[in-house]
Short mmCIF file of C-alpha atoms in Angstrom, two decimals:
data_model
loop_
_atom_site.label_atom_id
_atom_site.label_comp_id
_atom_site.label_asym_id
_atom_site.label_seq_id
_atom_site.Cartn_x
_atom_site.Cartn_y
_atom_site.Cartn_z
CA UNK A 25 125.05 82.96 131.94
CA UNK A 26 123.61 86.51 132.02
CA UNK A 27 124.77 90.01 131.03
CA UNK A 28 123.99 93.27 132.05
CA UNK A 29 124.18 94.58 128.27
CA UNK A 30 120.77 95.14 126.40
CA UNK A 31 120.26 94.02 123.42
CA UNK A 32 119.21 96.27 120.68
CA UNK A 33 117.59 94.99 117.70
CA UNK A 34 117.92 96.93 114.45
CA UNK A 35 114.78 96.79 111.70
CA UNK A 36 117.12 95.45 109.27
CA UNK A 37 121.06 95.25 108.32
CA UNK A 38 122.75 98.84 109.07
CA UNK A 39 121.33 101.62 107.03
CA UNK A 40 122.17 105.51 106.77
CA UNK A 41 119.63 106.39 108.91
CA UNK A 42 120.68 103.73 112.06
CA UNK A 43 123.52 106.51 112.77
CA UNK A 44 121.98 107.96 115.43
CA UNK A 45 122.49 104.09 117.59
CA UNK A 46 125.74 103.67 116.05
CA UNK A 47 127.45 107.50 117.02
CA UNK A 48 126.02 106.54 120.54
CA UNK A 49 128.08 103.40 120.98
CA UNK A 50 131.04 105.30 119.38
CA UNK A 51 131.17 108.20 121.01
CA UNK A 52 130.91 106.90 124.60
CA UNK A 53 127.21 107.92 125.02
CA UNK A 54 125.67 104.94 126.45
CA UNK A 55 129.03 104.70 128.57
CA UNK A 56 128.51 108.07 130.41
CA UNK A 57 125.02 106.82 130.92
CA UNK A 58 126.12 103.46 132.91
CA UNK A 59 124.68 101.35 129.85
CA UNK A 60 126.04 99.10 127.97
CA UNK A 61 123.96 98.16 124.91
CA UNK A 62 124.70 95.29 122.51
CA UNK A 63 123.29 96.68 118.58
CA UNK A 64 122.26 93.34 116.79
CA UNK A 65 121.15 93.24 113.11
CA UNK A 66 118.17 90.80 112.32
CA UNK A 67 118.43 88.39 109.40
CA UNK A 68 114.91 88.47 108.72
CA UNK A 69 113.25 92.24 109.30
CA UNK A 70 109.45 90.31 109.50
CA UNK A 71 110.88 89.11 112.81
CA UNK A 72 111.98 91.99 114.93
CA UNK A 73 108.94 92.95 116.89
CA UNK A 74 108.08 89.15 117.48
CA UNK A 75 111.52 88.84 118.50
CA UNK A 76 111.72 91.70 120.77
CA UNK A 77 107.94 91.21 122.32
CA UNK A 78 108.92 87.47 123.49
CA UNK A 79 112.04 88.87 125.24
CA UNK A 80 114.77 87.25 122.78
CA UNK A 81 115.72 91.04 122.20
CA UNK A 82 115.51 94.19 124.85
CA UNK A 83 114.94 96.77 122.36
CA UNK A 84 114.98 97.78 118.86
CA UNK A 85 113.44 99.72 115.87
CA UNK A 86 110.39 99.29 113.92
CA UNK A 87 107.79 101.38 111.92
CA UNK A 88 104.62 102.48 113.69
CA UNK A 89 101.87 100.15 111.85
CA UNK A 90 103.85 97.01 112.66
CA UNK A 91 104.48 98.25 116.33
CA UNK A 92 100.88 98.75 116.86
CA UNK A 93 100.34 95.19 115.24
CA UNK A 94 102.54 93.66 116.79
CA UNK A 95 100.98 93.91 120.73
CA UNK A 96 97.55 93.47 118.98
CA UNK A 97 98.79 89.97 118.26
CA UNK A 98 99.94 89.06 122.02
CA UNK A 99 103.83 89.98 121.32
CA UNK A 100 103.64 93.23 123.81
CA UNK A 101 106.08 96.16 123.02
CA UNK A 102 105.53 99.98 123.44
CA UNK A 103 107.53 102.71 121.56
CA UNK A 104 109.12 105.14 123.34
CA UNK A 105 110.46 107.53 120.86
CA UNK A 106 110.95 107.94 117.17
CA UNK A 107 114.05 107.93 114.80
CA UNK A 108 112.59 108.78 112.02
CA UNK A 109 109.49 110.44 111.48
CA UNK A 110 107.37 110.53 108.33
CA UNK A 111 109.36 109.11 105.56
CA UNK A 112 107.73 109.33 102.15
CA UNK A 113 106.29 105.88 101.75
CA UNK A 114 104.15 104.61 98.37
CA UNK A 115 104.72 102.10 95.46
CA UNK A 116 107.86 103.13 92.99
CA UNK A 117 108.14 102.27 89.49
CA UNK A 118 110.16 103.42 86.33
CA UNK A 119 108.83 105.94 83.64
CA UNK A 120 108.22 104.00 80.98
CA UNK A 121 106.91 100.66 83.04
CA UNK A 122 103.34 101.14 81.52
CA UNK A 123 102.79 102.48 85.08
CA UNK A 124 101.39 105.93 85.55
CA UNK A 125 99.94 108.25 88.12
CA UNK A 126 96.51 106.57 88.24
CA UNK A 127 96.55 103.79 90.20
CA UNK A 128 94.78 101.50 88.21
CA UNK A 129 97.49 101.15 86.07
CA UNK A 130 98.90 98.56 88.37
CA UNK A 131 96.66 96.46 87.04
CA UNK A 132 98.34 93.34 85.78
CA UNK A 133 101.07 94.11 87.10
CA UNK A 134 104.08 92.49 89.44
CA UNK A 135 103.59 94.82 92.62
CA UNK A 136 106.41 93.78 95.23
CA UNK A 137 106.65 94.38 99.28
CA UNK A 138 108.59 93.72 101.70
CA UNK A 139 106.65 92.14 104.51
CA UNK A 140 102.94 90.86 105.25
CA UNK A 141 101.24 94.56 105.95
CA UNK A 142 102.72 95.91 102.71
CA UNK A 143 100.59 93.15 100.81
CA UNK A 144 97.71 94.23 103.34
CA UNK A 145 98.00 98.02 102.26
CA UNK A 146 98.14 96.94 98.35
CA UNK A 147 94.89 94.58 98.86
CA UNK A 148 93.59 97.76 100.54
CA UNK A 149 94.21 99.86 98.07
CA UNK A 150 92.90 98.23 95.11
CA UNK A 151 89.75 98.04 97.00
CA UNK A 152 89.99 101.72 97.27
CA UNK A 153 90.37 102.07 93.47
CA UNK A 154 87.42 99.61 92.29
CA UNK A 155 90.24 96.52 91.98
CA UNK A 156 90.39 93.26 93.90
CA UNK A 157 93.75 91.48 94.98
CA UNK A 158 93.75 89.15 92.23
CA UNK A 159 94.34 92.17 89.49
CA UNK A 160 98.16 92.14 90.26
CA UNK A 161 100.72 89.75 91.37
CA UNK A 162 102.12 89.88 94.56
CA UNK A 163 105.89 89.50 95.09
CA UNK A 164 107.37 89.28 98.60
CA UNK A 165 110.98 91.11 97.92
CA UNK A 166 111.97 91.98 101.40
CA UNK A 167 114.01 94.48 101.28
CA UNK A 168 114.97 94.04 97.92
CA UNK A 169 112.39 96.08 95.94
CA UNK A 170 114.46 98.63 94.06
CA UNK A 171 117.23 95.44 93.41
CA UNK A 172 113.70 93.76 91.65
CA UNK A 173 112.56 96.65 90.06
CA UNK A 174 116.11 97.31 88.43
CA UNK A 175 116.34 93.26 87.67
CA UNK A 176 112.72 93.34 86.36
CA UNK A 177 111.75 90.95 88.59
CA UNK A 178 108.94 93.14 89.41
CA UNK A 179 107.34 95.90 87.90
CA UNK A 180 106.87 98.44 90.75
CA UNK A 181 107.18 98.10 94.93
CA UNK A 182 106.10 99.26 98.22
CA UNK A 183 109.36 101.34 99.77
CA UNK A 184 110.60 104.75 100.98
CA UNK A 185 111.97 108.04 99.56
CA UNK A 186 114.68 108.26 101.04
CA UNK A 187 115.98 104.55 100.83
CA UNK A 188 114.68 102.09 98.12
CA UNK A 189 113.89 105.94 95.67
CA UNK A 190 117.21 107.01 95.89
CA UNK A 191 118.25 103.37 94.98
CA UNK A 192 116.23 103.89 91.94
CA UNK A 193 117.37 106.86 90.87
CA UNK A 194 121.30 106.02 90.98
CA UNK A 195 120.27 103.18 88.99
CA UNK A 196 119.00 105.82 86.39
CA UNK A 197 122.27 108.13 86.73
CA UNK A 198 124.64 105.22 85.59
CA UNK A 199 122.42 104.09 82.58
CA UNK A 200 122.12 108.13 81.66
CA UNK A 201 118.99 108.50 82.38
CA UNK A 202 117.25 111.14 84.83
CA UNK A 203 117.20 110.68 87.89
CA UNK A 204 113.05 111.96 87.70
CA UNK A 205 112.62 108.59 85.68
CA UNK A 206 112.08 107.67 89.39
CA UNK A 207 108.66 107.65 90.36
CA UNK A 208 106.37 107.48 93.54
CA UNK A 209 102.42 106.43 93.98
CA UNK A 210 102.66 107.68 97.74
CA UNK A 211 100.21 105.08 99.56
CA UNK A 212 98.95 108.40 102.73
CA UNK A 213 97.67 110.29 99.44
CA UNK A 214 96.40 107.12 97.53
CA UNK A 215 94.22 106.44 100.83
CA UNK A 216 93.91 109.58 101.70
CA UNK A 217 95.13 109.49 104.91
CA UNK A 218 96.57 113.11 105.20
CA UNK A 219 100.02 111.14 107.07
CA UNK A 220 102.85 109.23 105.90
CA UNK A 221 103.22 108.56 109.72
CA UNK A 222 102.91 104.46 109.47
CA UNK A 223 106.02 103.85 108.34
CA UNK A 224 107.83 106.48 111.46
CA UNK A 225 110.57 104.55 112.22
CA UNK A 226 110.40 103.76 116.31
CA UNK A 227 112.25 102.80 119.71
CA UNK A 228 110.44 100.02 120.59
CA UNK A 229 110.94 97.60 124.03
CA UNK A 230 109.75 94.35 125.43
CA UNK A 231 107.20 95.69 128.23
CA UNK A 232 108.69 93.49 130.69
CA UNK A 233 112.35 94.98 130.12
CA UNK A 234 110.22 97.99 130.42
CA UNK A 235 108.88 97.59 133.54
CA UNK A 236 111.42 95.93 134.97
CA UNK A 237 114.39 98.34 133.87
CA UNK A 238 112.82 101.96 133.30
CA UNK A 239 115.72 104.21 134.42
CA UNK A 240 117.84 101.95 132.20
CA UNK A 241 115.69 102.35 129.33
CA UNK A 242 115.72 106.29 130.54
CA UNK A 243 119.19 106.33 130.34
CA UNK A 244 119.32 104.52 126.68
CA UNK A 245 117.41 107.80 125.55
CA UNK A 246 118.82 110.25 126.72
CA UNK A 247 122.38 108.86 124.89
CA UNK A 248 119.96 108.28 122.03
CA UNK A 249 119.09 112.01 121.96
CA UNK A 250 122.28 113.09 122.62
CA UNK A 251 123.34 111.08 119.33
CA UNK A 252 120.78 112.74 117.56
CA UNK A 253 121.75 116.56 118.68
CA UNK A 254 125.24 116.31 117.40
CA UNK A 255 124.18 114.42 114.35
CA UNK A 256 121.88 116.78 113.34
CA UNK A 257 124.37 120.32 114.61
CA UNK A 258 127.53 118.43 112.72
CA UNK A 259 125.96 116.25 109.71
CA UNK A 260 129.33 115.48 108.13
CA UNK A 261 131.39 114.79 110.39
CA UNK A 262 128.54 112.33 112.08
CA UNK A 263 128.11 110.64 108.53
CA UNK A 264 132.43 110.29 107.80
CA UNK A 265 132.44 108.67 112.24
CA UNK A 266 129.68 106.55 111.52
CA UNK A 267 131.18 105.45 107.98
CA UNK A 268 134.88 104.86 109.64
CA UNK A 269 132.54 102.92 112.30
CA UNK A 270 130.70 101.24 109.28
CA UNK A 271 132.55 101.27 106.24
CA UNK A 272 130.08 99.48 104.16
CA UNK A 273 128.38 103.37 104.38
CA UNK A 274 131.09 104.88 102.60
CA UNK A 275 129.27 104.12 99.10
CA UNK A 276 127.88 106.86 97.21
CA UNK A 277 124.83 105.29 97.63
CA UNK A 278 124.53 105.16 101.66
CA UNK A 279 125.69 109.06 101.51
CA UNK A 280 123.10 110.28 98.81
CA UNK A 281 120.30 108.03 101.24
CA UNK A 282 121.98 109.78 104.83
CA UNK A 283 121.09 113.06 102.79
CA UNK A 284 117.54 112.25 102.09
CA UNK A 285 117.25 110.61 105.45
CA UNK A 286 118.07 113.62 107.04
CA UNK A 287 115.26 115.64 106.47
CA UNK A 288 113.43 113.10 108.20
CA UNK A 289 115.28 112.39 111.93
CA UNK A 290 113.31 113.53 114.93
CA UNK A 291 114.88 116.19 116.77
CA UNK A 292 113.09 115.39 119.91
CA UNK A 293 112.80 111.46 119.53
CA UNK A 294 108.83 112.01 121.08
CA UNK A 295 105.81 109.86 120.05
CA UNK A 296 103.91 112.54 117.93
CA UNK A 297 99.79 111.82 119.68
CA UNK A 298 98.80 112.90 116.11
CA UNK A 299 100.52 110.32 114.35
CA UNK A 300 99.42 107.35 116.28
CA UNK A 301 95.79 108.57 116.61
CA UNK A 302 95.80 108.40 112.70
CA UNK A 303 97.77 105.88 112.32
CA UNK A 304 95.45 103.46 115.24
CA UNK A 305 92.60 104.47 112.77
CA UNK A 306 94.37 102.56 109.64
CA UNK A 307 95.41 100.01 111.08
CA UNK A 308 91.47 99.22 111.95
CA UNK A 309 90.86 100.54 108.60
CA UNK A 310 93.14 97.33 107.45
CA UNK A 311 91.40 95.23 109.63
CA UNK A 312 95.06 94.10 111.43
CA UNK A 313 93.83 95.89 114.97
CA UNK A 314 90.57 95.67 117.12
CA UNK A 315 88.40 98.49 116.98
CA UNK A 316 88.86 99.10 120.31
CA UNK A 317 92.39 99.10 120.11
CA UNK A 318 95.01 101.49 122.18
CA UNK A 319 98.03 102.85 120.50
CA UNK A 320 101.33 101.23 122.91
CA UNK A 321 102.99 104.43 122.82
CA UNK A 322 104.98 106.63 126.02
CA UNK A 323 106.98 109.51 126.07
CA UNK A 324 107.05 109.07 129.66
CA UNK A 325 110.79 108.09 129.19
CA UNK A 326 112.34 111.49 127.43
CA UNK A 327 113.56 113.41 130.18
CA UNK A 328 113.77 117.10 127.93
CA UNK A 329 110.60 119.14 126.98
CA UNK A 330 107.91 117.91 124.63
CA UNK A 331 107.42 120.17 121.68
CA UNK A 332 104.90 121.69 119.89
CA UNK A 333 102.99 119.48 117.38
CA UNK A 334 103.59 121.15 114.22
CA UNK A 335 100.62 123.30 113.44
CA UNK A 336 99.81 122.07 109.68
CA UNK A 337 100.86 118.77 109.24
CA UNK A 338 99.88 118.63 105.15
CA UNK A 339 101.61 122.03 104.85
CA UNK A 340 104.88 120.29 106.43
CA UNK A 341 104.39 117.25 104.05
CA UNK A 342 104.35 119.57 100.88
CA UNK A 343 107.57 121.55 101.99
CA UNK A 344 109.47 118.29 102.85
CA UNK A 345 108.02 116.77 99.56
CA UNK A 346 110.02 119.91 97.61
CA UNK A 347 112.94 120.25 100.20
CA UNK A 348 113.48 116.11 98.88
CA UNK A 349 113.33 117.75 95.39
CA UNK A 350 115.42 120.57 95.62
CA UNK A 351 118.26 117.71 97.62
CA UNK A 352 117.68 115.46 94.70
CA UNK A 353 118.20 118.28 92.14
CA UNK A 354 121.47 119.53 93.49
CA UNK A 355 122.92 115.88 94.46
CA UNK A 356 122.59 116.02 98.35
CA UNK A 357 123.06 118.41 101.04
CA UNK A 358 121.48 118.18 104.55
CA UNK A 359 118.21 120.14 104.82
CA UNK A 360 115.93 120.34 107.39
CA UNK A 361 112.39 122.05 107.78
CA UNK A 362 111.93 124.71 110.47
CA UNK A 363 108.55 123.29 111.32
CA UNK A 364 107.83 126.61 113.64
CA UNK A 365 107.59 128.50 110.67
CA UNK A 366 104.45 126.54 109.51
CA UNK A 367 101.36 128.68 111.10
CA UNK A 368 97.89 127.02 111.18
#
C-alpha cells in the first residue's frame, strides 16, 4: 500500500526545540498547505540521515556536519532550511572533575559522545593540543552524556548549551550546588573555527522526494515557517500547546531547555552560505569529506525574502554567549538577539 503522507524523521525522541514541527501539525498548518506529514521519532539518532538518504524516511532533521557527511558517503540528502542555528556546542564537565579550562586536562580522562563524528572531533582535537587518541577513553553515550556525567560514568562529554548544559546544571540546583558548577570547553573556540555552525540543526530530504515532490516540500516550509513566526511572536503560549500536545515537555527541565533553545531558532529557516562554507572546510579538516567536496544545501524552497547575513558573526556569538548567561542567571525567559544591531 502507499500513502500520500510524508514522513518526517526527527534527530532524536521529541525535544524542546522540535516545537516548531509539532505546533505545525497542531495548529492545522500543514493542513492549509494540502500536506499531510507523518512526524516519526528514530530509535537510534546515528541512523537518521542513512535512513532518510535511502528513502525509508521523506524528511527530517539533522546537524550540518553529519548532513554534509552523510551525501559524501553515497546516502544523498540536501538541507533546505535550518531549525536551529548555532547552538553552543563543546565538551561539559563538573567543577571539581580535575577538568579545567586547558584542554589538556582531559588527559586520562573518560570523554563521552554521542555518535561517530563526535569521537572524530575529540581525536581532532587532541591532535590540535599536542595529544593523541589514546590519552583519553572514549565512551559512546548517545544521547546520554549529562545522564553519564551525573552517574560518573564518564568524566566530561561532547553536547549542547542549551540541552545536555542545562541538564547539568539542574542536576547542580537539587544537590545545592551552583548552577556555574556547569562547565563548557566549546569545541568552534578549541579549533578555532570562529563558528559553532556544525551542529545547526537542519531540514533535510531524500533528493529523490526532492525532485520528485518540490512544491510539496515547498509547501512543508512554508507551514514550517509559519510555526516558527508564531512560536517566536507568542513563546508561552507555543511552549504550554506544544506541552498539552507533548506532555512529557511539561517538566521543569524541557521548559528551562525551550528557554535556552530559544535564543537559538532561525527566524527565517535559510541555509546561512557562511555557515556551510566554514563548516565544508572542517569537515575536510576531519578528513570525513573530499577536498573537493560541495556543501548539499538550497534555499531554493523558502518562498519569503532571504536576509541579511549578520554582519559580525563572532560579535553575535559573544552576545548570545552572555544573553545564555543572563537566561541562566534569572531562571529562564525567552531572549532573542536583534542581529541588525551588530554593525561590521
Amino acid at each position: 500500500m502507499s500513502t500520500e503522507k510524508v514522513s518526517f524523521l526527527l534527530n532524536w525522541q521529541p525535544t524542546p526545540y522540535h516545537a516548531p514541527i509539532y505546533l505545525a501539525q497542531q495548529k492545522g498548518y500543514f493542513k492549509e498547505q494540502g500536506v499531510e506529514i507523518s512526524i516519526l521519532e528514530p530509535s537510534n539518532p546515528s541512523d537518521v540521515t542513512e535512513l532518510i538518504g535511502s528513502g525509508k524516511a521523506d524528511m527530517g532533521l539533522k546537524a550540518m556536519v553529519h548532513t554534509l557527511a552523510a551525501k559524501a558517503r553515497g546516502f544523498p540528502v540536501t538541507s533546505v532550511g535550518s531549525l536551529l542555528d548555532e547552538p553552543f556546542t563543546g565538551v561539559l564537565y563538573l567543577e571539581g572533575s580535575g577538568i579545567t579550562s586547558d584542554f589538556t586536562s582531559l588527559k586520562g580522562k573518560r570523554i563521552g559522545y554521542v555518535g561517530e563524528f563526535g569521537k572524530i572531533q575529540i581525536d581532532e582535537l587532541t591532535k590540535h593540543y599536542g595529544m593523541t587518541p589514546s590519552d583519553y577513553t572514549a565512551v559512546r553515550c548517545g544521547m546520554n552524556v549529562a545522564k553519564y556525567i551525573i552517574e560518573g560514568k564518564i568524566d566530561a562529554g561532547v553536547g549542547i548549551e542549551c540541552i545536555q548544559q542545562v541538564e547539568l546544571e539542574e542536576y547542580l540546583k537539587e544537590k545545592g550546588r551552583p548552577a556555574t558548577d556547569a562547565k563548557m570547553l566549546r569545541i568552534d573556540k578549541l579549533a578555532e573555527l570562529g563558528c559553532c555552525c556544525f551542529c545547526t540543526i537542519l531540514y533535510i530530504v531524500n533528493d529523490t522526494f526532492l525532485a520528485e515532490n518540490p512544491e510539496k516540500v515547498r509547501k512543508i516550509m512554508t507551514a514550517l515557517k509559519k510555526a516558527t513566526d508564531y512560536m517566536l511572536a507568542n513563546p508561552k503560549e507555543a511552549w504550554a500547546e506544544y506541552s498539552d500536545f507533548k506532555p512529557q515537555m511539561t517538566s521543569t527541565l524541557n521548559t528551562k531547555m525551550f528557554s535556552r533553545c530559544f535564543a537559538y531558532f532561525s527566524d527565517s529557516l535559510f541555509n546561512v552560505h557562511r555557515d556551510w562554507r566554514k563548516v565544508n572546510a572542517y569537515g575536510k579538516r576531519l578528513e570525513i569529506l573530499p577536498q573537493d567536496y560541495k556543501p548539499n544545501y538550497t534555499n531554493e524552497y523558502l518562498s519569503w525574502e532571504e536576509p541579511t547575513e549578520v554582519a559580525d558573526p563572532l560579535e553575535a556569538q559573544r552576545l548570545i554567549g552572555e544573553l545564555q548567561e543572563e537566561c541562566r542567571a534569572c531562571g529562564g525567559g525567552y531572549r532573542r538577539l536583534d542581529v541588525s544591531q551588530i554593525k561590521a
